[in-house]
Short mmCIF file of C-alpha atoms in Angstrom, two decimals:
data_model
loop_
_atom_site.label_atom_id
_atom_site.label_comp_id
_atom_site.label_asym_id
_atom_site.label_seq_id
_atom_site.Cartn_x
_atom_site.Cartn_y
_atom_site.Cartn_z
CA MET A 120 -60.14 -13.84 -29.96
CA SER A 121 -59.74 -11.55 -32.50
CA GLN A 122 -56.18 -11.58 -33.62
CA SER A 123 -54.20 -7.84 -34.48
CA THR A 124 -53.15 -7.58 -37.85
CA THR A 125 -50.13 -5.81 -36.75
CA THR A 126 -46.79 -7.47 -37.01
CA ALA A 127 -43.46 -6.60 -35.13
CA ALA A 128 -40.54 -5.82 -36.76
CA ALA A 129 -38.00 -8.80 -36.27
CA PRO A 130 -35.65 -8.60 -33.64
CA PRO A 131 -31.88 -7.47 -34.37
CA PRO A 132 -29.13 -10.52 -34.19
CA LEU A 133 -27.81 -11.29 -31.06
CA SER A 134 -24.29 -9.98 -32.41
CA ALA A 135 -26.22 -6.43 -32.91
CA MET A 136 -27.46 -6.72 -29.51
CA LEU A 137 -24.30 -7.61 -27.84
CA ALA A 138 -22.68 -4.38 -29.72
CA THR A 139 -25.22 -2.40 -27.98
CA LEU A 140 -24.86 -3.82 -24.83
CA ARG A 141 -20.78 -3.41 -24.91
CA GLU A 142 -21.54 0.39 -26.37
CA ARG A 143 -23.70 1.21 -23.22
CA ASN A 144 -21.39 -0.01 -20.78
CA ALA A 145 -18.30 1.53 -22.07
CA HIS A 146 -20.56 4.98 -22.01
CA VAL A 147 -21.10 4.52 -18.36
CA ALA A 148 -17.86 3.22 -17.66
CA ALA A 149 -16.56 6.71 -18.71
CA GLY A 150 -18.81 8.26 -15.61
CA GLY A 151 -19.68 11.93 -16.02
CA GLY A 152 -17.67 12.46 -19.26
CA ALA A 153 -14.45 14.17 -20.58
CA LYS A 154 -14.95 17.47 -18.49
CA MET A 155 -15.84 15.97 -15.34
CA ARG A 156 -13.09 13.53 -15.70
CA GLU A 157 -10.41 16.30 -16.23
CA ARG A 158 -11.81 18.09 -13.42
CA HIS A 159 -11.69 14.96 -10.83
CA GLU A 160 -7.78 14.23 -11.98
CA ALA A 161 -6.65 18.15 -11.57
CA ARG A 162 -7.84 17.69 -7.84
CA GLY A 163 -5.10 14.84 -7.66
CA LYS A 164 -8.02 12.32 -7.77
CA ILE A 165 -8.32 8.89 -9.42
CA MET A 166 -11.39 7.58 -11.15
CA VAL A 167 -13.70 5.23 -9.54
CA ARG A 168 -12.76 2.35 -11.74
CA GLU A 169 -9.06 2.59 -11.60
CA ARG A 170 -9.43 2.74 -7.78
CA ILE A 171 -11.22 -0.31 -7.92
CA ASP A 172 -8.47 -1.79 -10.45
CA LEU A 173 -5.69 -0.81 -7.94
CA LEU A 174 -7.67 -2.21 -5.31
CA LEU A 175 -8.14 -5.85 -6.52
CA ASP A 176 -5.67 -8.69 -6.46
CA PRO A 177 -3.95 -8.67 -10.38
CA GLN A 178 -5.56 -10.93 -12.69
CA THR A 179 -8.40 -11.65 -10.67
CA PRO A 180 -12.32 -11.09 -11.86
CA PHE A 181 -14.33 -8.01 -10.53
CA LEU A 182 -18.29 -8.77 -10.83
CA GLU A 183 -19.95 -5.54 -11.55
CA LEU A 184 -23.41 -5.35 -10.48
CA SER A 185 -26.34 -3.48 -12.35
CA PRO A 186 -23.51 -1.40 -14.33
CA LEU A 187 -26.71 0.61 -16.30
CA ALA A 188 -28.76 1.28 -13.64
CA ALA A 189 -30.56 4.50 -14.18
CA TRP A 190 -29.90 4.06 -17.90
CA GLY A 191 -32.20 6.17 -19.94
CA LEU A 192 -33.43 8.17 -16.89
CA TYR A 193 -32.64 12.00 -16.19
CA ALA A 194 -31.49 12.28 -19.65
CA ASN A 195 -28.93 9.62 -19.24
CA GLU A 196 -27.14 12.35 -17.02
CA VAL A 197 -26.34 9.86 -14.08
CA PRO A 198 -24.60 6.88 -15.64
CA GLY A 199 -24.49 3.49 -13.49
CA ALA A 200 -26.36 5.99 -10.87
CA GLY A 201 -23.34 7.51 -10.05
CA ILE A 202 -22.16 4.68 -7.91
CA VAL A 203 -20.10 1.19 -9.00
CA THR A 204 -20.75 -1.77 -6.95
CA GLY A 205 -19.60 -5.18 -7.04
CA ILE A 206 -17.42 -8.38 -6.09
CA GLY A 207 -13.71 -8.67 -6.02
CA ILE A 208 -10.74 -10.54 -4.66
CA VAL A 209 -9.17 -8.17 -1.85
CA ASN A 210 -5.90 -9.74 -0.65
CA GLY A 211 -7.30 -13.14 -1.23
CA CYS A 212 -10.45 -12.08 0.26
CA ALA A 213 -13.92 -11.70 -1.39
CA CYS A 214 -15.12 -8.33 -0.89
CA MET A 215 -18.36 -6.21 -1.53
CA LEU A 216 -16.88 -2.79 -2.96
CA ILE A 217 -19.53 0.27 -2.83
CA ALA A 218 -17.85 2.96 -4.91
CA ASN A 219 -19.31 6.84 -5.20
CA ASP A 220 -18.31 7.88 -8.81
CA ALA A 221 -17.88 11.96 -7.94
CA THR A 222 -17.62 13.12 -11.40
CA VAL A 223 -21.52 11.89 -11.79
CA LYS A 224 -23.52 14.79 -10.26
CA GLY A 225 -20.51 15.04 -7.29
CA GLY A 226 -21.70 11.33 -6.16
CA SER A 227 -24.91 12.15 -5.24
CA PHE A 228 -27.76 9.69 -4.18
CA PHE A 229 -30.51 9.72 -6.70
CA ALA A 230 -33.40 7.08 -6.08
CA GLU A 231 -31.49 4.59 -8.06
CA THR A 232 -28.31 5.16 -6.55
CA VAL A 233 -30.03 3.97 -3.07
CA ARG A 234 -31.65 0.87 -4.77
CA LYS A 235 -28.27 -0.16 -6.27
CA HIS A 236 -26.18 0.74 -2.78
CA LEU A 237 -28.63 -1.17 -0.88
CA ARG A 238 -29.03 -4.38 -3.04
CA ALA A 239 -24.92 -4.29 -2.74
CA GLN A 240 -25.25 -4.48 0.82
CA GLU A 241 -28.16 -6.96 0.66
CA ILE A 242 -26.00 -9.42 -1.37
CA ALA A 243 -23.01 -8.79 1.08
CA GLU A 244 -24.99 -9.47 4.29
CA GLU A 245 -25.99 -13.20 2.69
CA HIS A 246 -22.84 -14.15 1.84
CA ARG A 247 -21.33 -12.38 4.82
CA LEU A 248 -18.88 -10.48 2.32
CA PRO A 249 -16.66 -7.69 4.13
CA CYS A 250 -17.99 -4.30 2.71
CA LEU A 251 -15.62 -1.83 1.42
CA TYR A 252 -17.00 1.81 0.85
CA LEU A 253 -14.72 3.99 -1.47
CA VAL A 254 -16.30 7.28 -0.48
CA ASP A 255 -16.61 10.61 -2.70
CA CYS A 256 -20.24 11.03 -1.88
CA GLY A 257 -22.28 14.41 -1.77
CA GLY A 258 -25.24 13.03 -0.21
CA ALA A 259 -28.75 13.03 -1.10
CA PHE A 260 -29.49 15.02 -4.59
CA LEU A 261 -31.61 17.35 -2.81
CA PRO A 262 -34.23 17.56 -5.94
CA GLU A 263 -35.11 14.01 -5.72
CA GLN A 264 -35.15 13.96 -1.70
CA ASP A 265 -38.59 12.63 -1.57
CA ARG A 266 -38.03 9.37 -3.61
CA VAL A 267 -34.24 9.13 -1.58
CA PHE A 268 -34.80 10.20 2.27
CA PRO A 269 -37.98 9.25 3.90
CA ASP A 270 -39.07 5.74 3.22
CA ARG A 271 -37.95 2.48 4.93
CA ASP A 272 -36.01 1.37 1.75
CA HIS A 273 -34.20 4.85 1.23
CA PHE A 274 -30.64 6.51 2.20
CA GLY A 275 -31.60 5.93 5.78
CA GLY A 276 -31.81 1.91 5.01
CA SER A 277 -28.32 1.57 3.85
CA PHE A 278 -26.94 3.02 7.36
CA TYR A 279 -29.42 0.46 9.14
CA ASN A 280 -27.80 -2.66 7.12
CA GLN A 281 -24.19 -1.31 7.81
CA CYS A 282 -24.94 -1.29 11.62
CA ARG A 283 -26.70 -4.39 11.34
CA MET A 284 -23.58 -6.15 9.25
CA SER A 285 -21.19 -4.88 11.71
CA ALA A 286 -23.15 -6.19 14.48
CA ALA A 287 -23.13 -9.50 12.92
CA GLY A 288 -19.18 -9.33 12.26
CA ILE A 289 -19.39 -8.79 8.88
CA PRO A 290 -16.49 -6.06 8.25
CA GLN A 291 -17.40 -2.40 7.27
CA ILE A 292 -14.26 -0.44 6.10
CA SER A 293 -14.28 2.96 4.38
CA ILE A 294 -11.76 5.28 2.22
CA VAL A 295 -12.65 8.70 2.00
CA PHE A 296 -11.33 9.91 -0.62
CA GLY A 297 -13.58 13.28 -1.54
CA GLY A 298 -16.31 14.51 0.09
CA ALA A 299 -19.05 12.65 2.78
CA THR A 300 -21.31 15.09 3.36
CA ALA A 301 -24.39 15.03 5.38
CA GLY A 302 -25.89 11.58 5.10
CA GLY A 303 -23.08 10.32 3.41
CA ALA A 304 -20.96 11.25 6.47
CA TYR A 305 -22.41 8.19 7.96
CA ILE A 306 -21.38 5.83 6.00
CA PRO A 307 -17.31 6.25 7.11
CA ALA A 308 -18.77 7.10 10.89
CA LEU A 309 -20.63 3.61 10.94
CA SER A 310 -17.64 1.81 9.44
CA ASP A 311 -15.30 -0.40 11.81
CA GLU A 312 -12.38 1.30 10.46
CA VAL A 313 -11.81 4.42 8.31
CA ILE A 314 -9.16 5.59 6.18
CA MET A 315 -8.89 9.69 5.12
CA VAL A 316 -6.86 11.07 2.26
CA LYS A 317 -5.14 14.30 3.60
CA GLY A 318 -6.24 17.20 1.50
CA THR A 319 -9.34 15.90 -0.50
CA GLY A 320 -10.88 13.58 1.98
CA ARG A 321 -13.85 15.07 4.34
CA ILE A 322 -16.48 14.23 6.73
CA HIS A 323 -19.08 16.65 7.68
CA LEU A 324 -22.69 15.99 8.79
CA GLY A 325 -23.17 19.77 7.74
CA GLY A 326 -21.10 21.42 5.11
CA PRO A 327 -19.84 24.90 5.35
CA PRO A 328 -23.04 26.21 3.72
CA ILE A 329 -25.15 24.72 5.90
CA VAL A 330 -23.08 25.58 9.19
CA LYS A 331 -23.30 29.15 7.60
CA ALA A 332 -27.13 29.03 7.48
CA ALA A 333 -27.67 27.08 10.61
CA ILE A 334 -25.38 28.83 13.25
CA HIS A 335 -24.11 31.46 11.30
CA GLU A 336 -20.33 30.33 11.26
CA ILE A 337 -17.84 30.63 8.51
CA VAL A 338 -15.63 28.06 8.08
CA ASP A 339 -13.59 26.18 5.66
CA GLY A 340 -14.27 22.59 4.41
CA GLU A 341 -10.68 21.44 5.38
CA THR A 342 -10.87 22.82 9.29
CA LEU A 343 -14.45 21.68 9.50
CA GLY A 344 -14.12 18.03 8.33
CA GLY A 345 -10.76 17.33 6.72
CA ALA A 346 -8.47 14.28 7.46
CA GLU A 347 -5.86 15.73 10.03
CA MET A 348 -8.63 16.95 12.02
CA HIS A 349 -10.73 13.87 12.23
CA THR A 350 -7.47 11.37 12.81
CA GLN A 351 -6.19 14.06 15.48
CA VAL A 352 -8.94 15.91 16.98
CA SER A 353 -12.39 13.99 16.53
CA GLY A 354 -11.24 10.63 15.81
CA VAL A 355 -13.83 9.75 13.83
CA ALA A 356 -11.60 8.78 11.19
CA ASP A 357 -8.37 5.85 12.10
CA HIS A 358 -5.76 6.17 9.58
CA LEU A 359 -4.41 9.28 7.80
CA VAL A 360 -2.60 8.89 4.34
CA LEU A 361 -1.05 11.19 1.93
CA SER A 362 -2.43 9.84 -1.31
CA GLU A 363 -5.08 7.65 -2.87
CA MET A 364 -2.48 5.22 -4.12
CA GLU A 365 -1.42 5.24 -0.09
CA GLY A 366 -4.98 4.55 0.98
CA LEU A 367 -5.62 1.71 -1.43
CA ALA A 368 -2.58 -0.10 0.00
CA LYS A 369 -3.71 0.29 3.61
CA LEU A 370 -7.06 -0.81 2.70
CA ARG A 371 -5.38 -3.93 1.02
CA GLU A 372 -3.47 -4.09 4.39
CA ILE A 373 -6.95 -4.10 6.35
CA VAL A 374 -8.75 -6.33 4.70
CA GLY A 375 -5.45 -8.84 4.91
CA SER A 376 -5.89 -8.97 8.43
CA LEU A 377 -9.52 -10.28 8.30
CA GLY A 378 -9.01 -13.75 8.92
CA GLU A 379 -11.26 -15.81 7.19
CA SER A 380 -14.04 -13.20 6.15
CA GLY A 381 -14.66 -13.67 2.51
CA ARG A 382 -12.62 -16.60 1.95
CA LEU A 383 -13.65 -18.70 -1.32
CA ALA A 384 -14.41 -22.30 -0.94
CA VAL A 385 -12.57 -24.89 -2.95
CA PRO A 386 -14.19 -26.40 -5.75
CA THR A 387 -15.66 -30.55 -4.92
CA THR A 388 -14.42 -31.06 -8.07
CA THR A 389 -11.94 -30.67 -10.22
CA PRO A 390 -13.37 -27.90 -13.04
CA THR A 391 -13.30 -28.41 -16.78
CA ALA A 392 -14.12 -26.45 -19.97
CA PRO A 393 -17.12 -27.24 -21.37
CA LYS A 394 -16.47 -29.60 -24.66
CA LEU A 395 -18.83 -27.15 -26.53
CA ASP A 396 -17.76 -23.64 -27.00
CA PRO A 397 -19.74 -21.02 -25.06
CA ASP A 398 -19.14 -18.45 -27.82
CA GLU A 399 -21.43 -20.38 -30.05
CA LEU A 400 -24.43 -19.35 -27.88
CA GLU A 401 -24.20 -16.04 -29.42
CA HIS A 402 -26.08 -18.32 -32.51
CA ILE A 403 -27.79 -20.97 -31.00
CA VAL A 404 -30.18 -18.75 -29.31
CA PRO A 405 -32.66 -16.31 -31.50
CA THR A 406 -33.67 -13.24 -30.53
CA ASP A 407 -37.03 -13.78 -31.96
CA LEU A 408 -38.61 -15.34 -28.64
CA ARG A 409 -41.49 -17.25 -31.01
CA ARG A 410 -38.81 -19.26 -32.33
CA PRO A 411 -38.38 -22.46 -30.24
CA TYR A 412 -34.74 -24.27 -29.76
CA ASP A 413 -33.31 -26.84 -27.47
CA VAL A 414 -32.53 -25.15 -24.00
CA ARG A 415 -30.06 -28.20 -23.40
CA GLU A 416 -27.82 -26.47 -26.38
CA VAL A 417 -27.42 -23.81 -23.53
CA ILE A 418 -26.98 -25.84 -20.85
CA ALA A 419 -24.08 -27.89 -22.60
CA ARG A 420 -22.14 -24.84 -23.30
CA ILE A 421 -22.07 -23.62 -19.45
CA VAL A 422 -21.72 -26.56 -17.56
CA ASP A 423 -18.11 -28.71 -17.19
CA GLY A 424 -17.58 -31.06 -19.49
CA SER A 425 -20.75 -30.51 -21.16
CA VAL A 426 -22.18 -33.28 -18.67
CA PHE A 427 -25.54 -33.00 -17.65
CA ASN A 428 -27.32 -35.63 -15.81
CA ALA A 429 -30.80 -35.30 -16.70
CA PHE A 430 -33.74 -36.09 -14.02
CA LYS A 431 -36.87 -37.28 -15.43
CA PRO A 432 -35.97 -36.45 -18.92
CA ASP A 433 -39.34 -38.01 -20.71
CA TYR A 434 -41.83 -36.72 -18.28
CA GLY A 435 -42.76 -33.18 -18.56
CA ALA A 436 -40.47 -32.25 -21.13
CA THR A 437 -41.21 -28.64 -21.56
CA LEU A 438 -39.43 -28.59 -18.25
CA VAL A 439 -35.79 -29.96 -18.30
CA THR A 440 -34.06 -30.60 -15.00
CA GLY A 441 -30.74 -31.95 -14.24
CA PHE A 442 -27.49 -32.26 -12.10
CA ALA A 443 -24.11 -30.48 -13.59
CA HIS A 444 -21.13 -28.83 -12.36
CA ILE A 445 -20.04 -25.30 -12.94
CA HIS A 446 -16.26 -24.62 -12.38
CA GLY A 447 -16.41 -27.48 -10.31
CA PHE A 448 -18.88 -27.03 -8.00
CA PRO A 449 -22.54 -28.57 -8.02
CA VAL A 450 -25.76 -27.43 -9.38
CA GLY A 451 -29.10 -28.24 -10.46
CA ILE A 452 -30.38 -26.82 -13.41
CA ILE A 453 -34.33 -26.25 -14.18
CA ALA A 454 -34.76 -24.79 -17.65
CA ASN A 455 -37.65 -23.85 -19.99
CA ASN A 456 -38.10 -25.99 -23.46
CA GLY A 457 -41.74 -24.65 -23.77
CA VAL A 458 -44.97 -23.75 -22.11
CA LEU A 459 -45.26 -25.38 -18.40
CA PHE A 460 -47.78 -28.40 -18.12
CA SER A 461 -49.09 -29.57 -15.02
CA GLU A 462 -46.44 -32.62 -15.51
CA SER A 463 -43.70 -30.05 -16.22
CA ALA A 464 -44.82 -27.95 -12.87
CA VAL A 465 -44.87 -31.37 -10.76
CA LYS A 466 -41.37 -32.47 -12.34
CA GLY A 467 -39.74 -28.93 -11.19
CA ALA A 468 -41.45 -29.23 -7.65
CA HIS A 469 -39.81 -32.87 -7.01
CA PHE A 470 -36.39 -31.83 -8.65
CA ILE A 471 -36.61 -28.49 -6.13
CA GLU A 472 -36.97 -31.11 -3.42
CA LEU A 473 -34.21 -33.27 -4.25
CA CYS A 474 -31.87 -30.59 -4.51
CA ASP A 475 -32.84 -29.18 -0.94
CA GLN A 476 -32.47 -32.67 0.53
CA ARG A 477 -28.66 -32.98 -1.15
CA GLN A 478 -28.00 -29.51 -0.68
CA ILE A 479 -27.16 -28.60 -4.09
CA PRO A 480 -27.66 -25.00 -5.17
CA LEU A 481 -30.28 -24.07 -8.21
CA LEU A 482 -29.89 -22.23 -11.19
CA PHE A 483 -32.95 -21.47 -13.21
CA LEU A 484 -32.46 -20.42 -17.01
CA GLN A 485 -35.80 -18.60 -17.83
CA ASN A 486 -37.38 -18.68 -21.45
CA ILE A 487 -40.93 -19.11 -20.25
CA THR A 488 -44.36 -17.68 -21.70
CA GLY A 489 -46.16 -18.79 -18.74
CA PHE A 490 -47.83 -21.95 -17.53
CA MET A 491 -50.51 -23.70 -20.08
CA VAL A 492 -54.07 -22.45 -20.20
CA GLY A 493 -57.45 -23.54 -21.57
CA THR A 494 -59.98 -25.67 -20.59
CA GLU A 495 -58.36 -29.05 -20.38
CA ALA A 496 -55.64 -27.26 -18.37
CA GLU A 497 -58.00 -25.66 -16.24
CA ARG A 498 -59.86 -29.25 -15.49
CA GLY A 499 -56.34 -31.00 -15.39
CA GLY A 500 -55.77 -28.73 -12.21
CA ILE A 501 -53.45 -26.49 -13.87
CA ALA A 502 -53.18 -23.94 -10.64
CA LYS A 503 -53.05 -26.12 -8.30
CA HIS A 504 -49.80 -28.10 -10.13
CA SER A 505 -48.24 -24.67 -11.12
CA ALA A 506 -48.77 -23.59 -6.94
CA LYS A 507 -46.87 -26.80 -6.21
CA LEU A 508 -43.87 -25.64 -8.23
CA VAL A 509 -44.21 -22.06 -6.82
CA TYR A 510 -44.30 -23.55 -3.09
CA ALA A 511 -41.21 -25.34 -3.78
CA VAL A 512 -39.31 -22.44 -5.26
CA SER A 513 -40.30 -20.37 -2.21
CA ASN A 514 -39.18 -22.72 0.03
CA ALA A 515 -36.38 -24.02 -0.96
CA ARG A 516 -33.68 -23.89 1.55
CA VAL A 517 -30.69 -23.99 -0.90
CA PRO A 518 -29.01 -21.05 -2.58
CA LYS A 519 -30.98 -20.04 -5.76
CA TYR A 520 -29.86 -18.43 -9.03
CA THR A 521 -31.54 -17.18 -12.18
CA VAL A 522 -30.58 -16.07 -15.37
CA LEU A 523 -33.28 -14.45 -18.00
CA ILE A 524 -32.36 -16.08 -21.57
CA GLY A 525 -35.10 -15.32 -23.15
CA GLY A 526 -39.03 -14.17 -22.42
CA SER A 527 -39.87 -14.17 -18.79
CA TYR A 528 -44.01 -13.59 -18.89
CA GLY A 529 -46.68 -13.96 -16.32
CA ALA A 530 -46.73 -16.65 -13.66
CA GLY A 531 -43.89 -18.25 -15.41
CA ASN A 532 -41.79 -15.63 -13.79
CA TYR A 533 -42.55 -16.84 -10.49
CA GLY A 534 -42.46 -20.71 -11.17
CA MET A 535 -38.96 -19.88 -12.70
CA CYS A 536 -37.79 -17.85 -9.22
CA GLY A 537 -38.09 -14.48 -10.69
CA ARG A 538 -36.75 -11.31 -8.49
CA GLY A 539 -39.79 -12.08 -6.04
CA PHE A 540 -38.80 -15.28 -5.17
CA ARG A 541 -35.47 -14.10 -3.59
CA PRO A 542 -32.90 -15.60 -5.75
CA ARG A 543 -28.93 -14.86 -4.48
CA PHE A 544 -28.38 -13.44 -8.14
CA LEU A 545 -30.49 -12.62 -10.96
CA PHE A 546 -28.76 -11.77 -14.45
CA SER A 547 -30.48 -11.15 -17.97
CA TRP A 548 -29.19 -11.78 -21.46
CA PRO A 549 -29.77 -8.84 -23.60
CA ASN A 550 -32.16 -10.40 -26.20
CA ALA A 551 -34.51 -11.04 -22.47
CA ARG A 552 -37.73 -9.68 -22.06
CA ILE A 553 -39.96 -9.58 -18.83
CA ALA A 554 -43.77 -8.49 -18.42
CA THR A 555 -46.85 -10.00 -17.37
CA MET A 556 -47.09 -11.04 -20.84
CA SER A 557 -45.80 -10.31 -24.50
CA PRO A 558 -46.41 -7.34 -26.39
CA ASP A 559 -48.70 -9.33 -28.98
CA VAL A 560 -50.67 -11.07 -26.33
CA ALA A 561 -51.18 -7.90 -24.32
CA ALA A 562 -52.39 -6.12 -27.63
CA ASN A 563 -54.72 -8.49 -28.50
CA VAL A 564 -56.27 -8.66 -24.62
CA VAL A 565 -56.72 -5.15 -24.31
CA THR A 566 -58.51 -4.66 -27.59
CA GLU A 567 -61.02 -7.84 -27.36
CA LEU A 568 -61.95 -6.50 -23.64
CA ARG A 569 -62.70 -3.28 -25.32
CA ARG A 570 -64.90 -4.58 -28.41
CA GLN A 571 -66.62 -6.92 -25.79
CA SER A 572 -66.95 -3.58 -23.85
CA LEU A 573 -68.44 -1.62 -26.42
CA LYS A 574 -71.06 -4.35 -27.47
CA GLY A 575 -70.67 -4.63 -31.11
CA ASN A 576 -70.56 -0.47 -31.43
CA ALA A 577 -66.48 -0.78 -31.69
CA ASP A 578 -64.60 2.31 -33.52
CA GLU A 579 -62.01 0.12 -35.34
CA ALA A 580 -59.80 3.33 -36.00
CA ALA A 581 -59.79 3.53 -32.10
CA ILE A 582 -59.12 0.13 -31.46
CA ALA A 583 -56.42 0.21 -33.97
CA ALA A 584 -55.24 3.00 -32.25
CA LEU A 585 -55.29 1.01 -28.55
CA ASP A 586 -53.54 -1.65 -30.03
CA ALA A 587 -50.38 0.42 -31.15
CA LYS A 588 -50.43 2.06 -27.72
CA THR A 589 -50.74 -0.86 -25.90
CA ARG A 590 -47.73 -3.03 -27.72
CA ALA A 591 -45.39 0.26 -27.48
CA GLN A 592 -45.87 0.35 -23.96
CA PHE A 593 -45.36 -3.36 -23.39
CA GLU A 594 -42.19 -3.25 -26.16
CA GLU A 595 -40.75 -0.49 -23.81
CA GLN A 596 -41.67 -1.86 -20.73
CA SER A 597 -40.13 -5.29 -21.16
CA ASP A 598 -37.07 -4.00 -22.79
CA PRO A 599 -33.82 -5.50 -20.69
CA TYR A 600 -32.55 -1.87 -20.43
CA TYR A 601 -35.67 -0.82 -18.67
CA ALA A 602 -35.32 -3.45 -16.32
CA THR A 603 -31.98 -3.17 -15.58
CA ALA A 604 -32.29 0.77 -14.89
CA ARG A 605 -34.86 0.24 -12.31
CA LEU A 606 -32.70 -2.82 -10.91
CA TRP A 607 -35.13 -5.77 -11.65
CA ASP A 608 -31.94 -7.40 -12.04
CA ASP A 609 -28.36 -7.70 -11.10
CA GLY A 610 -26.86 -6.94 -14.52
CA ILE A 611 -27.31 -7.67 -17.88
CA ILE A 612 -24.42 -10.34 -19.01
CA GLU A 613 -23.20 -11.98 -22.29
CA PRO A 614 -24.35 -15.38 -22.80
CA ARG A 615 -20.73 -16.40 -23.04
CA GLN A 616 -19.84 -15.00 -19.51
CA THR A 617 -22.90 -16.98 -18.00
CA ARG A 618 -20.46 -19.80 -16.72
CA ASP A 619 -17.91 -17.65 -15.42
CA VAL A 620 -20.52 -15.34 -13.68
CA MET A 621 -22.29 -18.30 -12.29
CA GLY A 622 -19.19 -20.01 -11.23
CA LEU A 623 -18.14 -16.93 -8.99
CA CYS A 624 -21.61 -16.66 -7.83
CA LEU A 625 -21.67 -20.69 -6.64
CA ALA A 626 -18.07 -20.11 -4.89
CA LEU A 627 -19.35 -17.30 -2.91
CA SER A 628 -21.87 -19.96 -1.24
CA ALA A 629 -20.10 -23.15 -1.19
CA GLY A 630 -18.68 -23.04 2.03
CA GLU A 631 -21.96 -22.17 3.97
CA PRO A 632 -23.54 -24.33 6.92
CA HIS A 633 -26.22 -26.21 5.39
CA ASP A 634 -29.41 -26.33 7.00
CA THR A 635 -30.31 -30.14 7.33
CA SER A 636 -33.40 -30.00 9.52
CA PRO A 637 -36.07 -32.36 9.04
CA ARG A 638 -38.80 -31.22 6.59
CA PRO A 639 -42.07 -32.89 4.96
CA VAL A 640 -41.32 -34.42 1.48
CA TYR A 641 -44.56 -32.74 -0.62
CA ARG A 642 -44.09 -34.97 -3.49
CA MET A 643 -45.14 -37.61 -1.56
#
């Protein structure tokens, strides 16, 4: 293939990428901005993240999910997609928190809001976490109704999930701080237990404007769906509180009575900090994905005591596999040290089967251009051998986790447990990139195909324009913020946070019953 003469600008250092990430997270944390915050607080209401801080046990972590959802969309006027989701400890119990931010478009649901809400419920169901809904919701954002209302995975899916979880014994508890209007009314109505704040909490399927339009009745919001009416007349709510602080205390009290729901398992070994400093990851990992580095240097700064028991270290060496502990929990790690050859794929499938037999969770660290191509690779059966890895990833019964620490390109994304292979959690580093192929390769492929179609009559100016257009498209669409805005991951995290984030994720699944049913050993 002809090679493009265009050269991409060198990416900024990781320190600059981290500064950008922190700046954008701070922007989102401000919600709808100073004016909306002032209006919100003038009504005696607390900002959404402050509510969460007051609800959580002191000095315990909060793993916020997809904080940059909808970043760059809607002229950046819907920070965080207007909702905060995450896992925190409430009265000793790990819970999923789903909290509307009323300073962002009145807490209305956009398409990304729905996806974020559904993703939080999916995680809660898989880990049997109690769901705490901090409701301050204006229902569907009407101009976006075709992307929010009718489909299976739209707004109605959240109510379906809520019903199914409640039936399965996973607690669903709501506290209504403000509006719970139209479809939003079903969030508390479908909950097992409901708290309402007097004076600001409202639940109604149709607000005063809808009532007036539908049946010509004129009624104020408090009479129609206020806290006193719903706790004393309709019975929709169970607890009336006079302030948000009292409501949060009541919610903590309810969670404290849930028994064993959400109780975290005790680590199997005593956690020990890595001997090598996780902060050094900022200097070890290049942001230019064409520069190689040894992924074992990353592993040594994530795992307990920097101890990594490698499996088959001398075979298929472009795939690093081995056993370790993170915060005292055992884990099998699969990480990239280059392109995947047939030997790497077979080794990976073998290792996954060992972890599956031994009931050890799997952590995939992705920095992959894909599987090897070319005549020699194809004659060596790369398609069949890579399929073995894909098959093993698909059928592993143990929890799987994925972190994109570099490139995630082509079929390598699949073999290394991309989003389509249902990892429990998938996080990205700010230097990560995800696409069918890199911008350089995509531009070369597209321009070469155009040359071939023109059979020697190529207009080089048009070819150059096509090259630039393709390169720009792939640069934009492989950017981690493009991905996280659309909830292709569960959030962008800093490299040094990886150990703690994964420690919490492993703790959530550690106490689950194991599937020990017999199954074939495919490596044989």
